[in-house]
Tab-separated table of C-alpha atoms in Angstrom:
chain	number	residue	atom	x	y	z
A	1	MET	CA	-81.066	30.841	-27.901
A	2	ASP	CA	-83.483	33.044	-25.859
A	3	ALA	CA	-84.451	36.678	-26.177
A	4	PRO	CA	-82.944	38.211	-22.844
A	5	ALA	CA	-79.625	36.036	-24.070
A	6	VAL	CA	-79.687	37.448	-27.203
A	7	SER	CA	-80.151	41.000	-25.545
A	8	THR	CA	-77.061	40.837	-23.418
A	9	VAL	CA	-74.724	40.004	-26.213
A	10	LEU	CA	-76.263	42.401	-28.915
A	11	ASN	CA	-76.106	46.345	-29.345
A	12	LEU	CA	-80.098	45.952	-29.795
A	13	GLU	CA	-80.224	49.568	-30.784
A	14	ARG	CA	-77.308	49.483	-33.499
A	15	VAL	CA	-79.519	46.090	-34.620
A	16	GLN	CA	-82.590	48.216	-35.003
A	17	ALA	CA	-80.631	51.252	-36.751
A	18	LEU	CA	-79.511	48.892	-39.470
A	19	GLU	CA	-82.983	47.306	-40.022
A	20	THR	CA	-84.155	50.970	-40.334
A	21	TRP	CA	-81.111	51.792	-43.028
A	22	LEU	CA	-81.761	48.911	-44.966
A	23	LYS	CA	-85.890	49.680	-45.131
A	24	SER	CA	-85.404	53.493	-46.178
A	25	THR	CA	-81.931	52.580	-48.258
A	26	ASN	CA	-83.562	49.226	-50.271
A	27	ILE	CA	-80.220	47.608	-49.751
A	28	LYS	CA	-80.061	43.837	-49.953
A	29	LEU	CA	-77.520	42.149	-47.729
A	30	THR	CA	-77.125	38.499	-48.502
A	31	GLN	CA	-75.797	36.441	-45.334
A	32	VAL	CA	-73.422	33.113	-46.216
A	33	ASN	CA	-71.494	30.808	-44.151
A	34	GLY	CA	-70.331	33.755	-42.022
A	35	GLN	CA	-70.135	36.802	-44.339
A	36	ARG	CA	-72.819	39.500	-44.691
A	37	ARG	CA	-72.639	40.512	-48.314
A	38	TYR	CA	-73.703	44.091	-50.297
A	39	GLY	CA	-73.571	43.990	-53.998
A	40	GLY	CA	-70.957	41.802	-56.280
A	41	PRO	CA	-72.238	43.995	-58.212
A	42	PRO	CA	-75.222	45.567	-56.906
A	43	GLU	CA	-78.057	45.691	-58.536
A	44	VAL	CA	-77.237	49.206	-60.267
A	45	TRP	CA	-73.619	49.242	-61.647
A	46	ASP	CA	-72.649	50.968	-64.428
A	47	GLY	CA	-68.869	50.775	-64.170
A	48	PRO	CA	-66.599	48.264	-65.343
A	49	ASN	CA	-65.783	45.106	-63.237
A	50	PRO	CA	-63.110	44.895	-60.587
A	51	GLY	CA	-59.341	43.744	-61.504
A	52	ALA	CA	-56.725	42.856	-59.683
A	53	ARG	CA	-55.507	45.094	-56.054
A	54	CYS	CA	-59.320	46.682	-55.960
A	55	GLU	CA	-60.160	45.566	-52.750
A	56	VAL	CA	-59.219	46.429	-49.270
A	57	PHE	CA	-59.134	44.717	-45.937
A	58	ILE	CA	-60.830	46.729	-42.943
A	59	SER	CA	-59.649	45.897	-39.177
A	60	GLN	CA	-60.233	46.818	-35.767
A	61	LEU	CA	-63.777	47.401	-36.480
A	62	PRO	CA	-66.166	47.721	-33.408
A	63	ARG	CA	-68.488	44.499	-32.897
A	64	ASP	CA	-71.581	46.382	-33.194
A	65	ALA	CA	-70.524	48.618	-35.939
A	66	TYR	CA	-73.022	47.038	-39.425
A	67	GLU	CA	-73.642	48.233	-42.703
A	68	ASP	CA	-75.298	51.174	-41.951
A	69	LEU	CA	-72.340	52.929	-40.842
A	70	LEU	CA	-69.547	51.261	-43.115
A	71	ILE	CA	-71.090	51.314	-46.642
A	72	PRO	CA	-71.983	54.930	-46.560
A	73	LEU	CA	-68.232	55.411	-45.196
A	74	PHE	CA	-66.395	53.714	-47.742
A	75	SER	CA	-68.954	54.569	-50.679
A	76	SER	CA	-67.849	58.427	-49.980
A	77	VAL	CA	-64.716	57.717	-51.360
A	78	GLY	CA	-66.118	55.935	-54.457
A	79	PRO	CA	-68.908	53.487	-55.749
A	80	LEU	CA	-68.563	50.209	-54.058
A	81	TRP	CA	-68.683	47.026	-56.058
A	82	GLU	CA	-68.858	45.049	-53.110
A	83	PHE	CA	-68.778	44.825	-49.290
A	84	ARG	CA	-68.383	42.166	-47.155
A	85	LEU	CA	-68.557	42.040	-43.533
A	86	MET	CA	-67.608	38.838	-41.828
A	87	MET	CA	-70.110	38.060	-39.101
A	88	ASN	CA	-70.673	35.382	-35.829
A	89	PHE	CA	-73.311	33.105	-35.057
A	90	SER	CA	-74.285	36.177	-32.095
A	91	GLY	CA	-74.843	38.609	-34.705
A	92	GLN	CA	-72.143	40.263	-33.761
A	93	ASN	CA	-69.403	41.606	-36.284
A	94	ARG	CA	-66.022	39.419	-36.170
A	95	GLY	CA	-63.856	42.874	-36.389
A	96	PHE	CA	-63.405	42.972	-40.267
A	97	ALA	CA	-64.615	43.208	-43.575
A	98	TYR	CA	-63.407	43.750	-47.055
A	99	ALA	CA	-64.710	46.842	-49.395
A	100	LYS	CA	-64.317	46.125	-53.552
A	101	TYR	CA	-64.014	49.079	-55.927
A	102	SER	CA	-63.791	49.210	-59.816
A	103	SER	CA	-60.207	50.108	-59.915
A	104	SER	CA	-57.150	49.927	-57.926
A	105	GLY	CA	-57.018	53.497	-57.889
A	106	VAL	CA	-59.882	53.844	-56.175
A	107	ALA	CA	-58.930	51.523	-53.644
A	108	ALA	CA	-55.434	53.250	-53.381
A	109	ASP	CA	-57.794	56.265	-52.007
A	110	ALA	CA	-59.899	54.695	-49.635
A	111	ILE	CA	-56.719	53.629	-47.951
A	112	ARG	CA	-55.067	57.180	-47.878
A	113	GLN	CA	-58.830	58.691	-46.999
A	114	LEU	CA	-59.711	55.969	-44.217
A	115	HIS	CA	-56.812	54.508	-42.608
A	116	GLY	CA	-56.835	55.602	-39.360
A	117	HIS	CA	-60.393	57.054	-39.384
A	118	MET	CA	-61.819	57.200	-36.084
A	119	LEU	CA	-65.265	55.493	-36.367
A	120	GLU	CA	-66.000	55.406	-32.462
A	121	PRO	CA	-64.264	56.986	-29.563
A	122	GLY	CA	-61.238	54.120	-29.094
A	123	PHE	CA	-61.758	52.580	-32.817
A	124	ARG	CA	-59.225	53.602	-35.350
A	125	LEU	CA	-59.976	51.836	-38.432
A	126	SER	CA	-56.836	49.860	-39.976
A	127	VAL	CA	-57.529	49.966	-44.033
A	128	ARG	CA	-55.344	48.492	-46.344
A	129	ARG	CA	-54.836	46.350	-49.417
A	130	SER	CA	-56.447	43.063	-49.824
A	131	ILE	CA	-53.794	40.200	-50.209
A	132	GLU	CA	-57.080	38.506	-52.122
A	133	LYS	CA	-56.115	34.576	-51.674
A	134	ARG	CA	-57.578	32.683	-54.350
A	135	HIS	CA	-55.560	29.436	-53.559
A	136	LEU	CA	-57.073	26.784	-51.226
A	137	GLN	CA	-54.254	23.913	-50.224
A	138	ILE	CA	-56.594	20.245	-49.788
A	139	GLU	CA	-54.806	17.697	-47.760
A	140	ASN	CA	-55.317	14.048	-46.657
A	141	LEU	CA	-56.472	13.375	-49.964
A	142	PRO	CA	-55.998	9.489	-50.775
A	143	ALA	CA	-52.771	8.871	-53.122
A	144	THR	CA	-54.625	7.389	-55.791
A	145	THR	CA	-56.704	10.361	-56.492
A	146	ARG	CA	-56.834	11.837	-60.063
A	147	GLN	CA	-56.183	15.428	-60.664
A	148	GLU	CA	-58.989	15.567	-63.424
A	149	ASP	CA	-61.753	13.265	-60.842
A	150	LEU	CA	-60.677	15.826	-58.067
A	151	LEU	CA	-61.099	18.925	-60.509
A	152	GLN	CA	-64.613	17.367	-61.119
A	153	VAL	CA	-65.563	17.065	-57.767
A	154	VAL	CA	-64.786	20.276	-56.487
A	155	ARG	CA	-66.670	22.212	-59.548
A	156	VAL	CA	-69.818	19.935	-57.998
A	157	LEU	CA	-69.129	20.852	-54.420
A	158	ALA	CA	-68.170	24.706	-54.832
A	159	GLU	CA	-68.560	27.484	-57.277
A	160	GLY	CA	-65.813	29.574	-59.020
A	161	VAL	CA	-63.207	26.614	-59.166
A	162	GLU	CA	-61.042	27.160	-62.201
A	163	ARG	CA	-58.199	24.813	-61.890
A	164	VAL	CA	-56.767	22.049	-59.657
A	165	SER	CA	-52.918	21.433	-59.338
A	166	LEU	CA	-52.559	17.491	-57.764
A	167	LYS	CA	-49.308	17.423	-55.323
A	168	ALA	CA	-47.324	14.847	-53.405
A	169	ARG	CA	-46.030	16.007	-50.116
A	170	SER	CA	-42.428	14.306	-49.700
A	171	GLY	CA	-42.915	11.573	-46.905
A	172	ILE	CA	-46.112	11.850	-45.889
A	173	GLU	CA	-48.610	9.074	-47.478
A	174	GLY	CA	-51.584	10.512	-49.294
A	175	ALA	CA	-51.578	13.629	-52.196
A	176	SER	CA	-52.790	17.183	-51.191
A	177	ALA	CA	-54.071	20.113	-54.078
A	178	ILE	CA	-54.351	23.509	-54.960
A	179	VAL	CA	-57.607	24.692	-55.918
A	180	ALA	CA	-57.560	27.811	-57.623
A	181	PHE	CA	-60.735	30.073	-57.397
A	182	SER	CA	-62.177	33.103	-59.829
A	183	SER	CA	-62.303	35.447	-56.678
A	184	HIS	CA	-61.164	35.548	-53.051
A	185	HIS	CA	-65.126	35.487	-51.801
A	186	ALA	CA	-65.197	32.361	-54.089
A	187	ALA	CA	-62.198	30.560	-52.130
A	188	SER	CA	-63.130	31.743	-48.499
A	189	MET	CA	-66.807	30.328	-49.196
A	190	ALA	CA	-65.510	27.037	-50.583
A	191	LYS	CA	-62.899	26.823	-47.420
A	192	LYS	CA	-65.988	27.022	-44.781
A	193	SER	CA	-68.322	24.255	-47.187
A	194	LEU	CA	-65.618	21.790	-48.747
A	195	VAL	CA	-64.203	20.099	-45.563
A	196	GLU	CA	-68.256	19.242	-44.627
A	197	ALA	CA	-69.016	18.348	-48.345
A	198	PHE	CA	-66.187	15.768	-48.404
A	199	LYS	CA	-67.385	14.024	-45.158
A	200	LYS	CA	-70.487	13.792	-45.768
A	201	GLN	CA	-70.386	12.707	-49.689
A	202	PHE	CA	-67.213	10.655	-49.518
A	203	ALA	CA	-66.781	9.837	-45.649
A	204	LEU	CA	-63.416	11.391	-46.203
A	205	THR	CA	-61.785	13.837	-43.736
A	206	VAL	CA	-59.433	16.553	-45.641
A	207	SER	CA	-58.209	19.711	-44.079
A	208	ILE	CA	-58.224	22.622	-45.962
A	209	LYS	CA	-56.239	25.732	-45.877
A	210	TRP	CA	-55.022	28.626	-47.391
A	211	GLN	CA	-52.485	27.816	-49.819
A	212	SER	CA	-48.901	27.935	-48.028
A	213	THR	CA	-45.953	29.842	-49.427
A	214	VAL	CA	-43.904	26.979	-49.144
A	215	LYS	CA	-45.038	24.615	-51.986
A	216	PRO	CA	-45.577	20.742	-52.584
A	217	SER	CA	-43.351	19.003	-54.436
A	218	PRO	CA	-45.311	18.174	-57.914
A	219	VAL	CA	-46.763	15.176	-58.673
A	220	GLY	CA	-43.690	13.636	-60.425
A	221	SER	CA	-42.343	12.967	-56.590
A	222	LEU	CA	-44.859	10.724	-55.726
A	223	PRO	CA	-44.189	8.127	-53.118
A	224	PRO	CA	-42.634	4.710	-54.758
A	225	GLN	CA	-45.664	2.284	-56.271
A	226	LYS	CA	-47.355	-0.038	-54.360
A	227	PRO	CA	-45.679	-3.842	-54.885
A	228	SER	CA	-48.809	-4.999	-57.414
A	229	GLU	CA	-47.647	-1.962	-59.553
A	230	SER	CA	-43.942	-2.153	-59.157
A	231	LEU	CA	-43.892	-6.095	-60.152
A	232	LEU	CA	-46.295	-5.145	-63.640
A	233	ALA	CA	-44.069	-2.103	-64.724
A	234	SER	CA	-41.225	-4.569	-64.424
A	235	HIS	CA	-42.413	-7.252	-66.894
A	236	LEU	CA	-44.129	-4.218	-69.146
A	237	LYS	CA	-42.112	-1.441	-71.284
A	238	LEU	CA	-44.404	1.342	-72.814
A	239	PRO	CA	-43.079	3.984	-74.687
A	240	HIS	CA	-42.019	7.189	-72.801
A	241	HIS	CA	-45.110	8.874	-74.112
A	242	ILE	CA	-47.846	6.778	-72.911
A	243	LEU	CA	-46.179	6.019	-69.573
A	244	ASN	CA	-46.410	10.507	-69.063
A	245	SER	CA	-49.775	10.858	-70.622
A	246	PRO	CA	-53.024	11.461	-68.448
A	247	GLN	CA	-54.393	7.842	-68.219
A	248	PRO	CA	-57.851	7.619	-69.532
A	249	SER	CA	-60.773	5.413	-68.044
A	250	VAL	CA	-61.675	2.009	-68.807
A	251	VAL	CA	-65.105	3.203	-70.579
A	252	PRO	CA	-64.349	5.208	-73.627
A	253	PRO	CA	-65.760	8.772	-73.237
A	254	HIS	CA	-68.317	8.489	-76.213
A	255	LEU	CA	-69.663	5.153	-74.054
A	256	ALA	CA	-69.649	6.604	-70.764
A	257	ARG	CA	-72.257	8.571	-68.900
A	258	ARG	CA	-70.871	11.887	-67.306
A	259	PRO	CA	-72.224	10.995	-63.327
A	260	SER	CA	-72.384	13.998	-61.046
A	261	THR	CA	-69.407	12.347	-59.057
A	262	PRO	CA	-66.536	10.885	-61.493
A	263	PRO	CA	-65.965	7.287	-60.574
A	264	GLY	CA	-62.286	7.441	-60.793
A	265	PHE	CA	-62.681	9.346	-57.592
A	266	CYS	CA	-65.148	7.428	-56.113
A	267	ARG	CA	-62.514	4.182	-56.302
A	268	ALA	CA	-59.950	6.407	-54.406
A	269	VAL	CA	-61.876	7.105	-51.415
A	270	GLY	CA	-63.086	4.043	-51.492
A	271	GLY	CA	-66.686	4.270	-52.963
A	272	SER	CA	-68.628	2.295	-55.680
A	273	SER	CA	-67.194	3.263	-59.014
A	274	ALA	CA	-69.974	1.607	-61.284
A	275	PRO	CA	-72.690	4.512	-62.466
A	276	PRO	CA	-75.996	3.350	-62.736
A	277	HIS	CA	-77.096	1.287	-65.974
A	278	SER	CA	-73.573	0.786	-66.621
A	279	HIS	CA	-72.018	-1.332	-69.727
A	280	PRO	CA	-71.490	-5.003	-69.060
A	281	PRO	CA	-67.747	-6.197	-68.449
A	282	CYS	CA	-65.762	-6.529	-71.631
A	283	SER	CA	-63.336	-8.896	-72.264
A	284	PHE	CA	-60.206	-8.607	-74.466
A	285	THR	CA	-57.184	-11.086	-75.759
A	286	PHE	CA	-53.888	-10.024	-75.931
A	287	SER	CA	-50.850	-12.028	-76.923
A	288	PRO	CA	-47.540	-11.274	-75.663
A	289	SER	CA	-46.470	-14.752	-76.815
A	290	SER	CA	-47.564	-17.306	-78.539
A	291	GLN	CA	-50.622	-18.500	-75.953
A	292	GLY	CA	-53.390	-16.114	-75.496
A	293	HIS	CA	-54.963	-14.916	-71.903
A	294	GLN	CA	-58.027	-13.421	-71.334
A	295	LEU	CA	-58.035	-10.261	-69.749
A	296	SER	CA	-61.112	-8.639	-67.644
A	297	ALA	CA	-61.633	-4.993	-68.270
A	298	THR	CA	-61.261	-4.048	-64.602
A	299	SER	CA	-57.430	-5.986	-64.448
A	300	PRO	CA	-54.528	-3.678	-64.375
A	301	LYS	CA	-53.473	-5.348	-67.574
A	302	MET	CA	-56.988	-4.240	-69.032
A	303	LEU	CA	-56.063	-0.811	-67.978
A	304	LEU	CA	-53.042	-0.635	-69.670
A	305	HIS	CA	-54.255	-2.580	-72.982
A	306	LYS	CA	-56.669	0.347	-73.242
A	307	VAL	CA	-54.044	2.937	-72.890
A	308	CYS	CA	-52.315	1.250	-76.164
A	309	GLU	CA	-55.699	1.635	-77.699
A	310	GLU	CA	-56.739	4.811	-76.929
A	311	THR	CA	-52.861	6.176	-77.974
A	312	GLY	CA	-52.856	3.912	-81.193
A	313	VAL	CA	-49.979	1.788	-80.195
A	314	ASP	CA	-50.466	-1.819	-81.392
A	315	GLN	CA	-49.422	-3.852	-78.658
A	316	LEU	CA	-47.238	-4.156	-75.382
A	317	LEU	CA	-43.800	-5.594	-75.230
A	318	TYR	CA	-42.438	-7.021	-72.582
A	319	SER	CA	-38.658	-6.610	-71.607
A	320	ARG	CA	-38.838	-10.208	-70.394
A	321	PRO	CA	-41.794	-13.302	-70.676
A	322	PRO	CA	-43.696	-13.537	-67.634
A	323	PRO	CA	-43.530	-16.887	-66.172
A	324	THR	CA	-47.580	-16.555	-65.669
A	325	MET	CA	-49.953	-14.226	-66.084
A	326	THR	CA	-51.360	-14.706	-62.656
A	327	GLY	CA	-48.220	-13.988	-61.515
A	328	LEU	CA	-48.709	-10.112	-62.351
A	329	LEU	CA	-51.915	-9.876	-61.290
C-alpha cells in the first residue's frame, strides 16, 4: 500500500504520538499475528505471576487509540503484567484489548474504576472480566490419528501446549481434538497459526475454533472399525487390559529415533512414516496352530504380536482357527 492510501486509513498524528511515547518511556511492544503485546511480564516486574481471573477484556475502543493512551490508563489501577492490543493490517486497532494484573483483586478494581470510562468523546470503554479461553478444538483430523502423535505434533507447531484430548464426533467421519494451552495468549496465537501449519506440513485442511460448550463424545465411541480390522478382531482374542491399553509403536522406544514429526501422525495423514536411516524390517514367527506363519513387521498381525511382546503376553489366542493366514491380511 502506498503512502497516500495509508494516510486515508490511519490517524497519523496518533501514530506519531505513539512513537514519541515509546521513545520517551523505552517501552517495548511486540507484534505477532495480529496482536501487539507489552510485558508478559515487563522487563522490570517484582510482583507475583498472575493466576486465574487476573485478566480484563476491554472493548469499544476508538480505532486510533494506542498503547500511549491505554497502558498509562490501565496502569493507574495497578502494575500491568501484560497488555495486548488487537491490531489489523491497516495499523488500526480492532476495537478491543486485554490487560492482565498480578491478582484478581486488582483486576476487579480495574473493572470497577474503568468500566464506562470516556476515553474520547463518544467512546465509553467496556471493561469486564476476561473469560481467558485456553482450549482449542481441532476438527477434520483423520480417524486414524493417535492422541500421543497429535500431542507431539502440536507441541512442535505451537507454544504453550499442555495436553491433548482426542475425541470422536458421532455420525461424522474423522476425529476432533481438544488442545489445552498454558494461557489464553498461547491459545490465541496457535488459533491463528495452526491451520496454515497443518496445511503446509501435512497437506491437511483442519478447522480450529475455541472449544464449544457441547463436548464431543469420548474416543470410546469412535465409528465402527473398517472391514479388515473387524475381520481381524473376530479371529483374535486378546486380554481385555491389552485391548484398552495405548497402542505401542512397532519399533521399541529404545531403538527408535525421535523424529520432529511422529511417524504415526504421518501415516494418519497419508505421509511417509519411515524416519531416515530406519532399521531394516524384522520378521517373526508365531504359531497359532501346528503350522508356523511368517509375518512382516508392518502387517496387522505383526502389530498385535508386538502388543503382546510389549505387555508380556506369551501368545495370541484364536477364538476359532482361521482358514488361512492370507485371509486375515
